PDB file of C-alpha atoms (C1' of nucleotides) in Angstrom:
ATOM      1  CA  MET Y 267      -1.456 -20.853 -14.656  1.00 58.00           C
ATOM      2  CA  THR Y 268      -4.961 -20.064 -13.926  1.00 58.00           C
ATOM      3  CA  ILE Y 269      -6.788 -18.030 -14.780  1.00 60.00           C
ATOM      4  CA  ILE Y 270      -6.492 -14.543 -12.314  1.00 62.00           C
ATOM      5  CA  ASN Y 271      -2.969 -15.103 -13.322  1.00 86.00           C
ATOM      6  CA  ALA Y 272      -3.367 -15.040 -17.025  1.00 93.00           C
ATOM      7  CA  GLN Y 273      -5.553 -11.387 -16.830  1.00 95.00           C
ATOM      8  CA  LEU Y 274      -3.349  -9.888 -14.322  1.00 97.00           C
ATOM      9  CA  THR Y 275      -0.359 -10.574 -16.606  1.00 97.00           C
ATOM     10  CA  LYS Y 276      -2.748  -9.193 -19.664  1.00 98.00           C
ATOM     11  CA  PHE Y 277      -2.946  -6.446 -17.295  1.00 98.00           C
ATOM     12  CA  PHE Y 278       0.621  -5.513 -17.080  1.00 98.00           C
ATOM     13  CA  THR Y 279       1.814  -5.903 -20.785  1.00 98.00           C
ATOM     14  CA  ASP Y 280      -1.219  -4.636 -22.245  1.00 98.00           C
ATOM     15  CA  GLY Y 281       0.805  -1.283 -23.703  1.00 98.00           C
ATOM     16  CA  THR Y 282       3.351   0.835 -22.880  1.00 98.00           C
ATOM     17  CA  THR Y 283       4.472   1.169 -19.035  1.00 98.00           C
ATOM     18  CA  PRO Y 284       3.043   4.648 -18.789  1.00 98.00           C
ATOM     19  CA  GLU Y 285      -0.179   4.059 -20.331  1.00 98.00           C
ATOM     20  CA  ILE Y 286      -0.074   1.058 -17.618  1.00 98.00           C
ATOM     21  CA  ALA Y 287       0.179   3.339 -14.777  1.00 98.00           C
ATOM     22  CA  GLN Y 288      -2.616   5.666 -16.156  1.00 98.00           C
ATOM     23  CA  ARG Y 289      -5.017   3.117 -16.155  1.00 98.00           C
ATOM     24  CA  LEU Y 290      -4.479   2.055 -12.732  1.00 98.00           C
ATOM     25  CA  LEU Y 291      -6.070   5.800 -11.602  1.00 98.00           C
ATOM     26  CA  GLY Y 292      -9.344   4.143 -10.384  1.00 98.00           C
ATOM     27  CA  CYS Y 293      -8.624   0.416  -9.022  1.00 98.00           C
ATOM     28  CA  ARG Y 294      -8.931  -0.765  -5.867  1.00 98.00           C
ATOM     29  CA  ILE Y 295      -5.725  -2.336  -3.858  1.00 98.00           C
ATOM     30  CA  GLN Y 296      -7.363  -4.464  -1.015  1.00 98.00           C
ATOM     31  CA  TYR Y 297      -5.060  -4.806   1.338  1.00 98.00           C
ATOM     32  CA  GLU Y 298      -6.116  -8.269   3.714  1.00 98.00           C
ATOM     33  CA  THR Y 299      -4.835  -7.958   8.003  1.00 96.00           C
ATOM     34  CA  PRO Y 300      -5.385  -9.136  11.201  1.00 93.00           C
ATOM     35  CA  ASN Y 301      -8.118  -6.355  11.825  1.00 90.00           C
ATOM     36  CA  GLY Y 302      -9.736  -7.180   7.977  1.00 96.00           C
ATOM     37  CA  PRO Y 303      -8.820  -6.177   4.717  1.00 98.00           C
ATOM     38  CA  LEU Y 304      -8.126  -2.069   3.382  1.00 98.00           C
ATOM     39  CA  THR Y 305      -8.831  -0.977   0.083  1.00 98.00           C
ATOM     40  CA  GLY Y 306      -8.427   2.522  -1.726  1.00 98.00           C
ATOM     41  CA  LEU Y 307      -8.762   4.334  -4.214  1.00 98.00           C
ATOM     42  CA  ILE Y 308      -5.311   4.335  -6.360  1.00 98.00           C
ATOM     43  CA  VAL Y 309      -5.108   8.807  -6.819  1.00 98.00           C
ATOM     44  CA  GLU Y 310      -1.752   8.511  -8.182  1.00 98.00           C
ATOM     45  CA  THR Y 311       1.661   7.189  -9.928  1.00 98.00           C
ATOM     46  CA  GLU Y 312       5.025   6.951 -11.111  1.00 98.00           C
ATOM     47  CA  ALA Y 313       5.804   5.005 -14.566  1.00 98.00           C
ATOM     48  CA  TYR Y 314       9.509   4.294 -14.325  1.00 98.00           C
ATOM     49  CA  VAL Y 315      11.270   2.592 -17.859  1.00 97.00           C
ATOM     50  CA  GLY Y 316      13.992   0.302 -17.616  1.00 92.00           C
ATOM     51  CA  PRO Y 317      17.404   0.534 -18.490  1.00 96.00           C
ATOM     52  CA  SER Y 318      17.692   4.373 -20.518  1.00 96.00           C
ATOM     53  CA  ASP Y 319      15.250   6.004 -17.780  1.00 97.00           C
ATOM     54  CA  ALA Y 320      18.601   7.790 -15.590  1.00 96.00           C
ATOM     55  CA  ALA Y 321      15.583   8.375 -12.875  1.00 96.00           C
ATOM     56  CA  ALA Y 322      14.874   4.612 -12.309  1.00 97.00           C
ATOM     57  CA  HIS Y 323      16.642   2.082 -10.257  1.00 98.00           C
ATOM     58  CA  ALA Y 324      16.896  -0.743 -13.339  1.00 98.00           C
ATOM     59  CA  PHE Y 325      19.410   2.314 -15.010  1.00 97.00           C
ATOM     60  CA  ALA Y 326      21.930   1.755 -17.438  1.00 96.00           C
ATOM     61  CA  GLY Y 327      21.221  -1.884 -16.791  1.00 96.00           C
ATOM     62  CA  ARG Y 328      21.336  -2.367 -12.856  1.00 97.00           C
ATOM     63  CA  ARG Y 329      20.423  -5.499 -11.789  1.00 97.00           C
ATOM     64  CA  THR Y 330      21.617  -5.760  -7.797  1.00 97.00           C
ATOM     65  CA  LYS Y 331      19.307  -8.162  -4.212  1.00 97.00           C
ATOM     66  CA  ARG Y 332      17.738  -4.610  -3.865  1.00 98.00           C
ATOM     67  CA  ASN Y 333      15.972  -3.621  -7.437  1.00 98.00           C
ATOM     68  CA  GLU Y 334      16.393  -7.864  -8.042  1.00 98.00           C
ATOM     69  CA  ALA Y 335      12.145  -7.802  -8.645  1.00 98.00           C
ATOM     70  CA  LEU Y 336      12.301  -5.760 -11.868  1.00 98.00           C
ATOM     71  CA  TYR Y 337      13.501  -8.021 -13.651  1.00 98.00           C
ATOM     72  CA  ASP Y 338      10.053 -10.401 -12.457  1.00 98.00           C
ATOM     73  CA  ALA Y 339       6.866 -11.619 -13.975  1.00 97.00           C
ATOM     74  CA  PRO Y 340       4.528  -8.168 -14.170  1.00 98.00           C
ATOM     75  CA  GLY Y 341       2.019  -8.079 -11.997  1.00 98.00           C
ATOM     76  CA  THR Y 342       5.264  -9.086  -9.229  1.00 98.00           C
ATOM     77  CA  ILE Y 343       5.428  -6.303  -6.007  1.00 98.00           C
ATOM     78  CA  TYR Y 344       8.741  -4.456  -6.056  1.00 98.00           C
ATOM     79  CA  MET Y 345       8.906  -2.815  -2.549  1.00 98.00           C
ATOM     80  CA  PHE Y 346      12.014  -1.521  -1.364  1.00 98.00           C
ATOM     81  CA  GLN Y 347      12.497   1.013   1.877  1.00 97.00           C
ATOM     82  CA  SER Y 348      13.146   5.194   0.922  1.00 96.00           C
ATOM     83  CA  ARG Y 349      14.667   6.295   5.190  1.00 95.00           C
ATOM     84  CA  GLN Y 350      12.081   4.579   7.459  1.00 95.00           C
ATOM     85  CA  TYR Y 351       9.629   4.052   4.423  1.00 97.00           C
ATOM     86  CA  VAL Y 352       8.733   1.419   2.406  1.00 98.00           C
ATOM     87  CA  LEU Y 353       7.253   2.289  -1.110  1.00 98.00           C
ATOM     88  CA  LEU Y 354       4.933   0.559  -3.534  1.00 98.00           C
ATOM     89  CA  ASN Y 355       5.992  -0.671  -7.326  1.00 98.00           C
ATOM     90  CA  PHE Y 356       3.949  -3.744  -9.094  1.00 98.00           C
ATOM     91  CA  ILE Y 357       6.753  -4.918 -12.248  1.00 98.00           C
ATOM     92  CA  THR Y 358       5.503  -3.733 -15.704  1.00 98.00           C
ATOM     93  CA  GLN Y 359       6.267  -5.866 -19.141  1.00 98.00           C
ATOM     94  CA  PRO Y 360       7.481  -8.928 -19.524  1.00 97.00           C
ATOM     95  CA  VAL Y 361      11.049 -10.676 -17.678  1.00 97.00           C
ATOM     96  CA  ASP Y 362      13.640  -9.048 -17.253  1.00 97.00           C
ATOM     97  CA  VAL Y 363      12.730  -5.758 -18.590  1.00 98.00           C
ATOM     98  CA  PRO Y 364      12.700  -3.823 -15.332  1.00 98.00           C
ATOM     99  CA  GLU Y 365      10.034  -1.108 -15.984  1.00 98.00           C
ATOM    100  CA  GLY Y 366       7.693  -1.278 -12.424  1.00 98.00           C
ATOM    101  CA  ILE Y 367       4.435   2.192 -11.697  1.00 98.00           C
ATOM    102  CA  LEU Y 368       5.844   3.586  -8.067  1.00 98.00           C
ATOM    103  CA  ILE Y 369       2.265   4.466  -6.289  1.00 98.00           C
ATOM    104  CA  ARG Y 370       1.427   7.571  -4.835  1.00 98.00           C
ATOM    105  CA  GLY Y 371      -1.146   8.170  -3.497  1.00 98.00           C
ATOM    106  CA  VAL Y 372      -4.159   6.333  -2.212  1.00 98.00           C
ATOM    107  CA  GLU Y 373      -7.935   7.162  -1.760  1.00 98.00           C
ATOM    108  CA  PRO Y 374      -9.015   5.009   2.050  1.00 98.00           C
ATOM    109  CA  GLU Y 375     -12.617   3.531   1.111  1.00 98.00           C
ATOM    110  CA  GLN Y 376     -12.278   0.605   3.653  1.00 98.00           C
ATOM    111  CA  GLY Y 377     -10.853   0.153   7.589  1.00 98.00           C
ATOM    112  CA  ILE Y 378      -9.883   4.282   7.720  1.00 98.00           C
ATOM    113  CA  GLU Y 379      -9.973   4.266  11.202  1.00 97.00           C
ATOM    114  CA  THR Y 380      -6.876   1.189  11.160  1.00 98.00           C
ATOM    115  CA  MET Y 381      -5.451   4.107   9.421  1.00 98.00           C
ATOM    116  CA  GLN Y 382      -4.802   6.010  11.149  1.00 97.00           C
ATOM    117  CA  ALA Y 383      -4.264   4.239  14.122  1.00 97.00           C
ATOM    118  CA  ASN Y 384      -1.333   3.391  12.107  1.00 97.00           C
ATOM    119  CA  ARG Y 385      -0.062   6.848  10.365  1.00 97.00           C
ATOM    120  CA  GLY Y 386      -0.893   8.285  15.010  1.00 96.00           C
ATOM    121  CA  THR Y 387      -2.824  10.899  12.253  1.00 96.00           C
ATOM    122  CA  SER Y 388      -5.909  11.081   9.861  1.00 95.00           C
ATOM    123  CA  GLY Y 389      -7.539  13.946   7.015  1.00 96.00           C
ATOM    124  CA  ALA Y 390      -5.392  14.057   3.682  1.00 96.00           C
ATOM    125  CA  SER Y 391      -2.095  12.869   4.789  1.00 97.00           C
ATOM    126  CA  LEU Y 392      -2.696   9.404   5.875  1.00 98.00           C
ATOM    127  CA  THR Y 393      -2.630   8.301   2.432  1.00 98.00           C
ATOM    128  CA  ASN Y 394      -0.801  11.268   0.222  1.00 98.00           C
ATOM    129  CA  GLY Y 395       2.407   9.675  -0.203  1.00 98.00           C
ATOM    130  CA  PRO Y 396       3.820   6.292  -0.918  1.00 98.00           C
ATOM    131  CA  GLY Y 397       5.791   5.919   2.014  1.00 98.00           C
ATOM    132  CA  LYS Y 398       2.832   7.357   4.294  1.00 98.00           C
ATOM    133  CA  LEU Y 399       0.336   5.249   2.139  1.00 98.00           C
ATOM    134  CA  THR Y 400       2.243   2.164   2.684  1.00 98.00           C
ATOM    135  CA  GLN Y 401       2.360   3.006   6.971  1.00 98.00           C
ATOM    136  CA  ALA Y 402      -1.457   3.431   6.197  1.00 98.00           C
ATOM    137  CA  PHE Y 403      -2.262  -0.488   5.333  1.00 98.00           C
ATOM    138  CA  GLY Y 404       1.109  -1.375   7.297  1.00 98.00           C
ATOM    139  CA  MET Y 405       2.583  -2.820   4.016  1.00 98.00           C
ATOM    140  CA  PHE Y 406       5.976  -4.822   4.997  1.00 96.00           C
ATOM    141  CA  MET Y 407       9.293  -5.040   3.226  1.00 97.00           C
ATOM    142  CA  ALA Y 408       8.081  -8.777   2.778  1.00 97.00           C
ATOM    143  CA  LEU Y 409       5.896  -8.229   0.019  1.00 98.00           C
ATOM    144  CA  ASN Y 410       9.165  -8.178  -2.048  1.00 98.00           C
ATOM    145  CA  GLN Y 411       9.949 -10.369  -5.180  1.00 98.00           C
ATOM    146  CA  THR Y 412       5.460 -11.515  -4.532  1.00 97.00           C
ATOM    147  CA  PRO Y 413       2.931 -11.622  -7.073  1.00 97.00           C
ATOM    148  CA  LEU Y 414      -0.420  -9.780  -6.671  1.00 98.00           C
ATOM    149  CA  ASN Y 415      -3.903 -11.710  -5.942  1.00 96.00           C
ATOM    150  CA  VAL Y 416      -2.201 -14.182  -4.586  1.00 95.00           C
ATOM    151  CA  GLY Y 417      -1.463 -13.214  -0.595  1.00 96.00           C
ATOM    152  CA  ALA Y 418      -2.405 -10.440   1.652  1.00 97.00           C
ATOM    153  CA  LEU Y 419      -2.699  -7.677  -1.330  1.00 98.00           C
ATOM    154  CA  SER Y 420      -4.563  -7.690  -4.579  1.00 98.00           C
ATOM    155  CA  LEU Y 421      -4.672  -6.023  -7.004  1.00 98.00           C
ATOM    156  CA  ASP Y 422      -8.241  -5.553  -8.479  1.00 98.00           C
ATOM    157  CA  LEU Y 423      -8.337  -5.139 -12.532  1.00 97.00           C
ATOM    158  CA  LEU Y 424     -11.452  -2.682 -13.701  1.00 97.00           C
ATOM    159  CA  PRO Y 425     -11.418   0.303 -12.179  1.00 98.00           C
ATOM    160  CA  VAL Y 426     -14.488   1.171  -9.672  1.00 97.00           C
ATOM    161  CA  ARG Y 427     -13.949   5.019 -10.597  1.00 98.00           C
ATOM    162  CA  HIS Y 428     -13.254   6.859 -13.406  1.00 98.00           C
ATOM    163  CA  PRO Y 429     -11.340  10.007 -13.259  1.00 98.00           C
ATOM    164  CA  ASN Y 430     -12.786  13.356 -14.592  1.00 97.00           C
ATOM    165  CA  GLN Y 431      -9.143  13.848 -15.482  1.00 97.00           C
ATOM    166  CA  VAL Y 432      -6.249  12.799 -15.749  1.00 98.00           C
ATOM    167  CA  ALA Y 433      -3.323  14.752 -15.333  1.00 97.00           C
ATOM    168  CA  SER Y 434       0.604  13.710 -15.955  1.00 97.00           C
ATOM    169  CA  SER Y 435       4.087  15.928 -13.672  1.00 96.00           C
ATOM    170  CA  ALA Y 436       6.798  15.218 -13.788  1.00 95.00           C
ATOM    171  CA  HIS Y 437       8.432  12.752 -10.982  1.00 95.00           C
ATOM    172  CA  ILE Y 438       8.777  13.976  -7.183  1.00 96.00           C
ATOM    173  CA  GLY Y 439      11.773  13.318  -6.173  1.00 94.00           C
ATOM    174  CA  VAL Y 440      13.558  12.936  -7.903  1.00 94.00           C
ATOM    175  CA  PRO Y 441      16.801  16.150  -8.758  1.00 91.00           C
ATOM    176  CA  ASN Y 442      19.635  16.273 -11.051  1.00 89.00           C
ATOM    177  CA  LYS Y 443      18.295  13.420 -13.529  1.00 92.00           C
ATOM    178  CA  GLY Y 444      18.344  15.305 -16.769  1.00 90.00           C
ATOM    179  CA  GLU Y 445      16.200  14.755 -18.753  1.00 93.00           C
ATOM    180  CA  TRP Y 446      15.063  12.204 -17.089  1.00 94.00           C
ATOM    181  CA  THR Y 447      13.669  14.617 -13.982  1.00 93.00           C
ATOM    182  CA  SER Y 448      11.716  16.713 -15.981  1.00 93.00           C
ATOM    183  CA  ALA Y 449      10.168  14.005 -17.714  1.00 95.00           C
ATOM    184  CA  PRO Y 450       5.691  14.057 -17.067  1.00 96.00           C
ATOM    185  CA  LEU Y 451       5.874  10.503 -16.019  1.00 97.00           C
ATOM    186  CA  ARG Y 452       4.092  11.273 -12.493  1.00 98.00           C
ATOM    187  CA  TYR Y 453      -0.145  10.318 -13.723  1.00 98.00           C
ATOM    188  CA  PHE Y 454      -2.408  11.776 -10.970  1.00 98.00           C
ATOM    189  CA  VAL Y 455      -5.548  12.374 -10.332  1.00 98.00           C
ATOM    190  CA  ALA Y 456      -6.995  16.209 -10.704  1.00 97.00           C
ATOM    191  CA  SER Y 457      -7.971  17.697  -8.203  1.00 96.00           C
ATOM    192  CA  ASN Y 458      -8.673  14.335  -5.171  1.00 97.00           C
ATOM    193  CA  PRO Y 459      -7.225  15.419  -2.339  1.00 97.00           C
ATOM    194  CA  TYR Y 460      -5.256  12.360  -1.823  1.00 98.00           C
ATOM    195  CA  VAL Y 461      -2.765  13.429  -4.299  1.00 98.00           C
ATOM    196  CA  SER Y 462       0.449  14.757  -2.906  1.00 97.00           C
ATOM    197  CA  LYS Y 463       1.439  18.304  -2.388  1.00 95.00           C
ATOM    198  CA  ILE Y 464      -1.706  18.622  -4.105  1.00 94.00           C
ATOM    199  CA  THR Y 465      -2.220  22.333  -3.431  1.00 93.00           C
ATOM    200  CA  LYS Y 466      -5.720  22.854  -1.105  1.00 91.00           C
ATOM    201  CA  LYS Y 467      -7.799  25.556  -3.118  1.00 91.00           C
ATOM    202  CA  THR Y 468      -7.384  22.634  -6.292  1.00 93.00           C
ATOM    203  CA  ILE Y 469      -9.890  19.849  -4.714  1.00 95.00           C
ATOM    204  CA  ASP Y 470     -12.454  19.252  -5.252  1.00 96.00           C
ATOM    205  CA  GLN Y 471     -14.230  18.757  -2.148  1.00 93.00           C
ATOM    206  CA  ALA Y 472     -17.836  16.398  -3.449  1.00 95.00           C
ATOM    207  CA  HIS Y 473     -16.886  14.500  -5.971  1.00 97.00           C
ATOM    208  CA  HIS Y 474     -12.502  14.093  -5.429  1.00 97.00           C
ATOM    209  CA  GLY Y 475     -11.875  14.869  -9.488  1.00 97.00           C
ATOM    210  CA  TRP Y 476     -13.778  11.365 -10.159  1.00 98.00           C
ATOM    211  CA  ARG Y 477     -16.598  11.013 -11.709  1.00 96.00           C
ATOM    212  CA  ALA Y 478     -20.350  11.097 -12.142  1.00 86.00           C
TER     213      ALA Y 478
ATOM    214  C1'  DT D 643       0.963  28.377   1.864  1.00 83.00           C
ATOM    215  C1'  DA D 644       5.322  27.880   0.349  1.00 83.00           C
ATOM    216  C1'  DA D 645      10.274  26.585   1.432  1.00 83.00           C
ATOM    217  C1'  DG D 646      13.933  24.963   3.560  1.00 83.00           C
ATOM    218  C1'  DG D 647      15.813  21.857   6.825  1.00 83.00           C
ATOM    219  C1'  DG D 648      16.634  17.581   9.920  1.00 83.00           C
ATOM    220  C1'  DA D 649      15.687  13.256  11.034  1.00 83.00           C
ATOM    221  C1'  DT D 650      17.158   8.512   9.849  1.00 83.00           C
ATOM    222  C1'  DA D 651      18.233   4.406   7.488  1.00 83.00           C
ATOM    223  C1'  DG D 652      20.379   1.082   4.158  1.00 83.00           C
ATOM    224  C1'  DG D 653      22.637   0.820  -0.349  1.00 83.00           C
ATOM    225  C1'  DC D 654      25.816   1.635  -3.313  1.00 83.00           C
ATOM    226  C1'  DT D 655      31.116   2.725  -4.140  1.00 83.00           C
TER     227       DT D 655
ATOM    228  C1'  DG A 588      31.606   7.833   3.185  1.00 83.00           C
ATOM    229  C1'  DC A 589      27.630   9.838   0.011  1.00 83.00           C
ATOM    230  C1'  DC A 590      23.700   9.211  -2.196  1.00 83.00           C
ATOM    231  C1'  DT A 591      18.476   8.834  -2.694  1.00 83.00           C
ATOM    232  C1'  DA A 592      11.516   7.144  -5.919  1.00 83.00           C
ATOM    233  C1'  DT A 593      10.666  10.191   2.481  1.00 83.00           C
ATOM    234  C1'  DC A 594       8.455  12.877   5.985  1.00 83.00           C
ATOM    235  C1'  DC A 595       7.568  15.988   9.641  1.00 83.00           C
ATOM    236  C1'  DC A 596       8.327  20.087  11.554  1.00 83.00           C
ATOM    237  C1'  DT A 597       9.807  25.085  11.034  1.00 83.00           C
ATOM    238  C1'  DT A 598      10.021  29.524   9.224  1.00 83.00           C
ATOM    239  C1'  DA A 599       8.090  33.239   7.273  1.00 83.00           C
ATOM    240  C1'  DT A 600       4.506  35.295   4.014  1.00 83.00           C
TER     241       DT A 600
END
DNA sequence: TAAGGGATAGGCT
DNA sequence: GCCTATCCCTTAT
């Protein structure tokens, strides 16, 4: 095992999945494309905490071809399709512990022109949702069950920016799951414009919610 | 700008 | 045949 993989394993097993989800805020993802690298900072995440979590794909131990990645090693990419979009997740915890983190929002850095072309729009709607950001980056299902930091998709394990404030809320778009619908397992950089469903009035235009 | 509904694709029973 | 870890457009305030 390489040193990079050892660091990756530690990052995705050190603490609970909700703790790791908060630690991801401000970390950079980088995706290599034929048009050059696309990068962005993670601003919104959701934790899914395994067989006991009625909102999670692994609820009650469900294990199918589709969600097999949940049972893979920490730092594995879990891609799945929802409607006509693909959604990006990182696997946490040791093999056979089916927990993971959904990436719901990213603040673009490099390659904004490519993202605009991929999305057919500009501004916050480029990447302020889980389906939007994968479309902006041009990610596809082939990434499923491949490890981070080996192929085209990489994650910086040290945060680039620090949130002024980490806010939390219930999952988005997961109704009818009892207490798990309202569980505060969504984390986001308060006042950042690339957070999904944020109200315009609360946006920090000057610093995007990052610490100076 | 907030809320509601339709489009749309695939997994699962 | 039903149910989504979504998005976008329309409608009303």
